[in-house]
C-alpha atoms as a PDB file:
ATOM      1  CA  MET A   1      23.080  -9.845 -34.341  1.00  0.00           C
ATOM      2  CA  ARG A   2      22.836  -6.054 -34.161  1.00  0.00           C
ATOM      3  CA  GLU A   3      19.044  -6.242 -34.162  1.00  0.00           C
ATOM      4  CA  ILE A   4      19.023  -8.910 -31.442  1.00  0.00           C
ATOM      5  CA  LEU A   5      21.407  -6.937 -29.224  1.00  0.00           C
ATOM      6  CA  GLY A   6      19.440  -3.764 -29.815  1.00  0.00           C
ATOM      7  CA  LYS A   7      16.199  -5.492 -28.896  1.00  0.00           C
ATOM      8  CA  ARG A   8      17.804  -6.951 -25.763  1.00  0.00           C
ATOM      9  CA  ARG A   9      19.036  -3.505 -24.680  1.00  0.00           C
ATOM     10  CA  ARG A  10      15.532  -2.070 -25.131  1.00  0.00           C
ATOM     11  CA  LEU A  11      14.027  -4.886 -23.084  1.00  0.00           C
ATOM     12  CA  LEU A  12      16.565  -4.413 -20.311  1.00  0.00           C
ATOM     13  CA  SER A  13      15.964  -0.682 -20.330  1.00  0.00           C
ATOM     14  CA  ARG A  14      12.200  -1.198 -20.152  1.00  0.00           C
ATOM     15  CA  ARG A  15      12.591  -3.696 -17.315  1.00  0.00           C
ATOM     16  CA  ASN A  16      14.631  -1.201 -15.289  1.00  0.00           C
ATOM     17  CA  ASP A  17      12.194   1.698 -15.727  1.00  0.00           C
ATOM     18  CA  GLY A  18      11.331   3.214 -12.361  1.00  0.00           C
ATOM     19  CA  GLY A  19      14.025   1.194 -10.572  1.00  0.00           C
ATOM     20  CA  PRO A  20      15.898   4.068  -8.859  1.00  0.00           C
ATOM     21  CA  GLU A  21      12.644   5.736  -7.786  1.00  0.00           C
ATOM     22  CA  LEU A  22      11.320   2.523  -6.256  1.00  0.00           C
ATOM     23  CA  LEU A  23      14.631   1.762  -4.576  1.00  0.00           C
ATOM     24  CA  ASP A  24      14.887   5.281  -3.108  1.00  0.00           C
ATOM     25  CA  ALA A  25      11.330   5.051  -1.793  1.00  0.00           C
ATOM     26  CA  ALA A  26      11.906   1.591  -0.309  1.00  0.00           C
ATOM     27  CA  LEU A  27      15.071   2.813   1.426  1.00  0.00           C
ATOM     28  CA  THR A  28      13.209   5.823   2.859  1.00  0.00           C
ATOM     29  CA  PHE A  29      10.483   3.597   4.266  1.00  0.00           C
ATOM     30  CA  ALA A  30      12.891   1.023   5.655  1.00  0.00           C
ATOM     31  CA  THR A  31      15.840   3.021   6.955  1.00  0.00           C
ATOM     32  CA  ARG A  32      14.483   6.486   7.741  1.00  0.00           C
ATOM     33  CA  TRP A  33      10.981   5.573   8.890  1.00  0.00           C
ATOM     34  CA  GLN A  34      11.752   2.031  10.118  1.00  0.00           C
ATOM     35  CA  TRP A  35       8.840   0.512   8.218  1.00  0.00           C
ATOM     36  CA  PRO A  36       9.560  -3.132   7.264  1.00  0.00           C
ATOM     37  CA  VAL A  37       9.151  -3.661   3.531  1.00  0.00           C
ATOM     38  CA  LEU A  38       9.678  -6.338   0.913  1.00  0.00           C
ATOM     39  CA  PRO A  39       9.207  -6.631  -2.872  1.00  0.00           C
ATOM     40  CA  GLY A  40       5.803  -7.796  -4.057  1.00  0.00           C
ATOM     41  CA  ALA A  41       4.778 -10.018  -6.919  1.00  0.00           C
ATOM     42  CA  THR A  42       4.610  -8.173 -10.225  1.00  0.00           C
ATOM     43  CA  ALA A  43       1.863  -7.999 -12.806  1.00  0.00           C
ATOM     44  CA  ASP A  44       2.362 -10.191 -15.860  1.00  0.00           C
ATOM     45  CA  GLN A  45       3.886  -8.068 -18.660  1.00  0.00           C
ATOM     46  CA  ARG A  46       1.711  -9.871 -21.237  1.00  0.00           C
ATOM     47  CA  SER A  47      -1.506  -9.104 -19.350  1.00  0.00           C
ATOM     48  CA  THR A  48      -1.503  -6.701 -16.400  1.00  0.00           C
ATOM     49  CA  SER A  49      -4.746  -8.245 -15.144  1.00  0.00           C
ATOM     50  CA  ARG A  50      -2.727 -11.393 -14.363  1.00  0.00           C
ATOM     51  CA  CYS A  51      -0.113 -11.835 -11.654  1.00  0.00           C
ATOM     52  CA  THR A  52       3.265 -13.566 -11.779  1.00  0.00           C
ATOM     53  CA  CYS A  53       2.298 -15.604  -8.711  1.00  0.00           C
ATOM     54  CA  PRO A  54       1.010 -19.184  -9.272  1.00  0.00           C
ATOM     55  CA  ASP A  55      -2.646 -18.276  -8.584  1.00  0.00           C
ATOM     56  CA  PRO A  56      -4.441 -17.856 -11.951  1.00  0.00           C
ATOM     57  CA  GLU A  57      -7.362 -16.182 -10.132  1.00  0.00           C
ATOM     58  CA  CYS A  58      -5.221 -13.666  -8.211  1.00  0.00           C
ATOM     59  CA  THR A  59      -7.436 -10.665  -7.393  1.00  0.00           C
ATOM     60  CA  VAL A  60      -4.596  -8.268  -6.550  1.00  0.00           C
ATOM     61  CA  PRO A  61      -1.993  -8.762  -9.320  1.00  0.00           C
ATOM     62  CA  GLY A  62       1.289  -7.163  -8.371  1.00  0.00           C
ATOM     63  CA  ALA A  63       0.065  -5.956  -4.978  1.00  0.00           C
ATOM     64  CA  HIS A  64       0.938  -8.752  -2.559  1.00  0.00           C
ATOM     65  CA  PRO A  65       3.946 -10.675  -1.221  1.00  0.00           C
ATOM     66  CA  PHE A  66       4.917 -13.883  -2.956  1.00  0.00           C
ATOM     67  CA  ASP A  67       8.647 -14.651  -3.024  1.00  0.00           C
ATOM     68  CA  PRO A  68       9.848 -13.843  -0.421  1.00  0.00           C
ATOM     69  CA  GLY A  69       6.913 -14.201   1.955  1.00  0.00           C
ATOM     70  CA  LEU A  70       5.619 -11.499   4.267  1.00  0.00           C
ATOM     71  CA  LEU A  71       7.779 -12.622   7.201  1.00  0.00           C
ATOM     72  CA  ALA A  72      10.880 -11.549   5.229  1.00  0.00           C
ATOM     73  CA  ALA A  73       9.921  -7.852   5.493  1.00  0.00           C
ATOM     74  CA  THR A  74      12.871  -5.873   6.816  1.00  0.00           C
ATOM     75  CA  THR A  75      14.317  -2.443   7.558  1.00  0.00           C
ATOM     76  CA  ASP A  76      17.830  -3.558   6.587  1.00  0.00           C
ATOM     77  CA  ALA A  77      19.275  -1.299   3.870  1.00  0.00           C
ATOM     78  CA  ARG A  78      21.526  -4.010   2.412  1.00  0.00           C
ATOM     79  CA  MET A  79      18.617  -6.381   1.928  1.00  0.00           C
ATOM     80  CA  VAL A  80      16.458  -3.648   0.389  1.00  0.00           C
ATOM     81  CA  ARG A  81      19.245  -2.717  -2.054  1.00  0.00           C
ATOM     82  CA  TRP A  82      19.754  -6.363  -3.000  1.00  0.00           C
ATOM     83  CA  TRP A  83      16.041  -6.973  -3.584  1.00  0.00           C
ATOM     84  CA  TRP A  84      15.424  -3.941  -5.784  1.00  0.00           C
ATOM     85  CA  GLY A  85      18.812  -4.291  -7.449  1.00  0.00           C
ATOM     86  CA  ASN A  86      17.622  -7.662  -8.748  1.00  0.00           C
ATOM     87  CA  ARG A  87      13.939  -6.791  -9.151  1.00  0.00           C
ATOM     88  CA  PRO A  88      13.895  -3.070  -9.927  1.00  0.00           C
ATOM     89  CA  THR A  89      10.225  -2.841 -10.899  1.00  0.00           C
ATOM     90  CA  SER A  90       8.794  -4.814  -7.978  1.00  0.00           C
ATOM     91  CA  PRO A  91       6.039  -3.103  -5.981  1.00  0.00           C
ATOM     92  CA  ILE A  92       6.909  -2.007  -2.447  1.00  0.00           C
ATOM     93  CA  ILE A  93       4.929  -3.981   0.129  1.00  0.00           C
ATOM     94  CA  LEU A  94       4.617  -2.699   3.707  1.00  0.00           C
ATOM     95  CA  ALA A  95       4.152  -5.297   6.461  1.00  0.00           C
ATOM     96  CA  THR A  96       1.572  -3.561   8.644  1.00  0.00           C
ATOM     97  CA  GLY A  97       1.588  -3.657  12.431  1.00  0.00           C
ATOM     98  CA  GLY A  98       4.427  -4.098  14.897  1.00  0.00           C
ATOM     99  CA  THR A  99       6.736  -1.111  14.428  1.00  0.00           C
ATOM    100  CA  ALA A 100       4.939  -0.028  11.241  1.00  0.00           C
ATOM    101  CA  PRO A 101       1.600   1.716  10.794  1.00  0.00           C
ATOM    102  CA  CYS A 102      -1.597  -0.259  10.320  1.00  0.00           C
ATOM    103  CA  ALA A 103      -4.294   0.861   7.886  1.00  0.00           C
ATOM    104  CA  VAL A 104      -8.037   1.239   7.491  1.00  0.00           C
ATOM    105  CA  SER A 105      -9.255   0.998   3.890  1.00  0.00           C
ATOM    106  CA  LEU A 106     -12.379   1.734   1.872  1.00  0.00           C
ATOM    107  CA  PRO A 107     -13.418   1.476  -1.789  1.00  0.00           C
ATOM    108  CA  ALA A 108     -11.994   4.471  -3.628  1.00  0.00           C
ATOM    109  CA  LEU A 109     -15.279   6.336  -4.218  1.00  0.00           C
ATOM    110  CA  ALA A 110     -16.513   5.963  -0.642  1.00  0.00           C
ATOM    111  CA  ALA A 111     -13.060   6.911   0.669  1.00  0.00           C
ATOM    112  CA  SER A 112     -12.909  10.076  -1.420  1.00  0.00           C
ATOM    113  CA  ARG A 113     -16.324  11.144  -0.114  1.00  0.00           C
ATOM    114  CA  ALA A 114     -15.333  10.328   3.459  1.00  0.00           C
ATOM    115  CA  LEU A 115     -12.127  12.330   3.068  1.00  0.00           C
ATOM    116  CA  VAL A 116     -14.097  15.413   2.006  1.00  0.00           C
ATOM    117  CA  ALA A 117     -16.340  15.013   5.057  1.00  0.00           C
ATOM    118  CA  LEU A 118     -13.355  14.586   7.383  1.00  0.00           C
ATOM    119  CA  ASP A 119     -11.689  17.695   5.972  1.00  0.00           C
ATOM    120  CA  GLN A 120     -14.874  19.657   6.601  1.00  0.00           C
ATOM    121  CA  GLN A 121     -14.808  18.458  10.214  1.00  0.00           C
ATOM    122  CA  GLY A 122     -11.212  19.559  10.597  1.00  0.00           C
ATOM    123  CA  MET A 123     -10.115  15.974  11.296  1.00  0.00           C
ATOM    124  CA  ARG A 124      -6.325  15.587  11.361  1.00  0.00           C
ATOM    125  CA  LEU A 125      -5.266  12.663   9.213  1.00  0.00           C
ATOM    126  CA  GLY A 126      -1.934  11.046   8.524  1.00  0.00           C
ATOM    127  CA  PRO A 127      -0.797   9.769   5.120  1.00  0.00           C
ATOM    128  CA  VAL A 128      -3.451   8.301   2.827  1.00  0.00           C
ATOM    129  CA  VAL A 129      -2.416   5.768   0.166  1.00  0.00           C
ATOM    130  CA  ALA A 130      -4.591   5.489  -2.936  1.00  0.00           C
ATOM    131  CA  SER A 131      -4.940   2.630  -5.399  1.00  0.00           C
ATOM    132  CA  PRO A 132      -7.425   2.686  -8.286  1.00  0.00           C
ATOM    133  CA  THR A 133      -9.837   0.534  -6.251  1.00  0.00           C
ATOM    134  CA  ARG A 134      -9.191   1.279  -2.556  1.00  0.00           C
ATOM    135  CA  TRP A 135      -7.762   4.036  -0.368  1.00  0.00           C
ATOM    136  CA  PHE A 136      -5.810   3.283   2.802  1.00  0.00           C
ATOM    137  CA  PHE A 137      -5.801   5.593   5.848  1.00  0.00           C
ATOM    138  CA  LEU A 138      -2.622   4.924   7.823  1.00  0.00           C
ATOM    139  CA  VAL A 139      -3.100   4.628  11.595  1.00  0.00           C
ATOM    140  CA  ARG A 140      -1.051   3.720  14.651  1.00  0.00           C
ATOM    141  CA  PRO A 141      -0.489   0.017  15.293  1.00  0.00           C
ATOM    142  CA  TYR A 142      -3.361  -1.661  17.127  1.00  0.00           C
ATOM    143  CA  SER A 143      -4.044  -5.092  18.589  1.00  0.00           C
ATOM    144  CA  MET A 144      -6.844  -7.443  17.556  1.00  0.00           C
ATOM    145  CA  GLU A 145      -8.343  -7.042  21.044  1.00  0.00           C
ATOM    146  CA  GLN A 146      -8.367  -3.265  20.658  1.00  0.00           C
ATOM    147  CA  LEU A 147      -9.982  -3.549  17.235  1.00  0.00           C
ATOM    148  CA  GLY A 148     -12.574  -6.027  18.484  1.00  0.00           C
ATOM    149  CA  GLU A 149     -13.639  -3.754  21.328  1.00  0.00           C
ATOM    150  CA  LEU A 150     -13.825  -0.795  18.961  1.00  0.00           C
ATOM    151  CA  LEU A 151     -16.071  -2.587  16.464  1.00  0.00           C
ATOM    152  CA  TYR A 152     -18.245  -4.173  19.166  1.00  0.00           C
ATOM    153  CA  ALA A 153     -19.117  -0.703  20.452  1.00  0.00           C
ATOM    154  CA  LYS A 154     -20.439   0.350  17.032  1.00  0.00           C
ATOM    155  CA  ASP A 155     -24.102   0.013  16.064  1.00  0.00           C
ATOM    156  CA  PHE A 156     -23.084  -0.235  12.418  1.00  0.00           C
ATOM    157  CA  VAL A 157     -19.829  -0.749  10.547  1.00  0.00           C
ATOM    158  CA  PRO A 158     -19.853  -0.769   6.708  1.00  0.00           C
ATOM    159  CA  GLY A 159     -18.897  -4.149   5.320  1.00  0.00           C
ATOM    160  CA  SER A 160     -16.598  -2.414   2.846  1.00  0.00           C
ATOM    161  CA  LEU A 161     -14.419  -1.086   5.681  1.00  0.00           C
ATOM    162  CA  ARG A 162     -11.309  -3.257   5.953  1.00  0.00           C
ATOM    163  CA  PHE A 163      -8.516  -3.398   8.494  1.00  0.00           C
ATOM    164  CA  HIS A 164      -4.846  -4.090   7.805  1.00  0.00           C
ATOM    165  CA  GLY A 165      -3.125  -4.879  11.075  1.00  0.00           C
ATOM    166  CA  GLU A 166      -0.519  -7.293  12.409  1.00  0.00           C
ATOM    167  CA  GLY A 167       0.171  -9.923   9.757  1.00  0.00           C
ATOM    168  CA  GLY A 168      -1.324  -7.753   7.004  1.00  0.00           C
ATOM    169  CA  TYR A 169       0.168  -5.681   4.212  1.00  0.00           C
ATOM    170  CA  ILE A 170      -0.464  -2.884   1.749  1.00  0.00           C
ATOM    171  CA  ALA A 171       1.380  -1.632  -1.331  1.00  0.00           C
ATOM    172  CA  LEU A 172       3.129   1.734  -1.047  1.00  0.00           C
ATOM    173  CA  PRO A 173       3.859   4.468  -3.621  1.00  0.00           C
ATOM    174  CA  PRO A 174       5.280   4.652  -6.224  1.00  0.00           C
ATOM    175  CA  SER A 175       4.463   1.001  -6.933  1.00  0.00           C
ATOM    176  CA  GLU A 176       2.765  -0.085 -10.128  1.00  0.00           C
ATOM    177  CA  THR A 177       0.319  -2.973  -9.893  1.00  0.00           C
ATOM    178  CA  GLY A 178      -1.924  -4.824 -12.288  1.00  0.00           C
ATOM    179  CA  ARG A 179      -4.808  -2.545 -11.337  1.00  0.00           C
ATOM    180  CA  GLY A 180      -2.826   0.656 -11.743  1.00  0.00           C
ATOM    181  CA  ASP A 181      -0.434   2.958  -9.932  1.00  0.00           C
ATOM    182  CA  ILE A 182      -0.229   3.317  -6.163  1.00  0.00           C
ATOM    183  CA  ARG A 183       0.031   6.977  -5.142  1.00  0.00           C
ATOM    184  CA  TRP A 184      -0.233   9.299  -2.163  1.00  0.00           C
ATOM    185  CA  GLU A 185      -3.646  10.923  -1.827  1.00  0.00           C
ATOM    186  CA  ARG A 186      -2.209  12.607   1.271  1.00  0.00           C
ATOM    187  CA  ALA A 187       1.561  12.455   1.219  1.00  0.00           C
ATOM    188  CA  PRO A 188       3.771  12.552   4.315  1.00  0.00           C
ATOM    189  CA  LEU A 189       5.422  15.902   4.901  1.00  0.00           C
ATOM    190  CA  PRO A 190       8.712  16.155   2.959  1.00  0.00           C
ATOM    191  CA  GLY A 191      11.705  15.276   5.100  1.00  0.00           C
ATOM    192  CA  SER A 192       9.587  13.617   7.784  1.00  0.00           C
ATOM    193  CA  ALA A 193      11.705  11.678  10.264  1.00  0.00           C
ATOM    194  CA  SER A 194       8.695   9.411  10.687  1.00  0.00           C
ATOM    195  CA  PRO A 195       5.218  10.391   9.500  1.00  0.00           C
ATOM    196  CA  TRP A 196       2.620  11.126  12.157  1.00  0.00           C
ATOM    197  CA  VAL A 197      -0.418   8.826  12.086  1.00  0.00           C
ATOM    198  CA  PRO A 198      -3.631   9.018  14.152  1.00  0.00           C
ATOM    199  CA  ASP A 199      -5.154   6.410  16.468  1.00  0.00           C
ATOM    200  CA  VAL A 200      -7.401   3.835  14.814  1.00  0.00           C
ATOM    201  CA  GLU A 201     -10.325   4.811  17.084  1.00  0.00           C
ATOM    202  CA  ALA A 202     -10.341   8.384  15.819  1.00  0.00           C
ATOM    203  CA  VAL A 203     -10.258   7.349  12.168  1.00  0.00           C
ATOM    204  CA  VAL A 204     -12.899   4.616  12.458  1.00  0.00           C
ATOM    205  CA  ASP A 205     -15.236   6.878  14.459  1.00  0.00           C
ATOM    206  CA  ALA A 206     -14.899   9.683  11.914  1.00  0.00           C
ATOM    207  CA  VAL A 207     -15.149   7.439   8.838  1.00  0.00           C
ATOM    208  CA  VAL A 208     -18.190   5.523  10.082  1.00  0.00           C
ATOM    209  CA  ASP A 209     -19.889   8.797  11.002  1.00  0.00           C
ATOM    210  CA  ALA A 210     -19.108  10.259   7.571  1.00  0.00           C
ATOM    211  CA  LEU A 211     -20.333   7.180   5.696  1.00  0.00           C
ATOM    212  CA  THR A 212     -23.615   6.886   7.590  1.00  0.00           C
ATOM    213  CA  ARG A 213     -24.667  10.449   6.829  1.00  0.00           C
ATOM    214  CA  THR A 214     -27.392  11.061   4.278  1.00  0.00           C
ATOM    215  CA  GLY A 215     -26.078  11.121   0.743  1.00  0.00           C
ATOM    216  CA  VAL A 216     -22.800   9.323   1.484  1.00  0.00           C
ATOM    217  CA  SER A 217     -22.753   5.661   0.505  1.00  0.00           C
ATOM    218  CA  ALA A 218     -20.332   2.845   1.200  1.00  0.00           C
ATOM    219  CA  PRO A 219     -20.662   0.040  -1.370  1.00  0.00           C
ATOM    220  CA  GLU A 220     -20.224  -3.448   0.020  1.00  0.00           C
ATOM    221  CA  LEU A 221     -17.049  -4.298  -1.878  1.00  0.00           C
END
């Protein structure tokens, strides 16, 4: 019995690892910054390449909403505490658009090169979220009409450039997903009442310009 109880305590302890950090982050997003969040599906503990959602071919294990669905995203502190009190290791999912930032994302390598080019231009950026496969540049909320007009005016837009607007989502730090940790490549300023984010036009213009320069590639992923 001692061995069974000891094993159970270790399992419970392992399951709760990172809980307070995730809860604190989720509360900051929801209550201080008024970004609606919800817990995401988690990666399968037996194989992190698999997700706990019903889709056996899930391509983003642990980095998407499942139960509850995206429409449940909230800024209510009581709901956030209840969710992460019961699921302490769940990734933090941001419902983009509305009162929350949207995002523009690129494959990680292309994004890192673009970021160097933007820094050299003196471009002011807001927070940048990095996953092992893609980086997400946070921008002000935009409408589909606004995005359509912006893209129509471009001669070329890399197919690897993706947009996360109304009805979309991204995972936020310090979440852990099946593909690895989610982190800040450019963190919000400490103590920010609400992080500043640029307009989508400015970011898309600068990113497309950076990626179409000689020597900077954007893989079609």
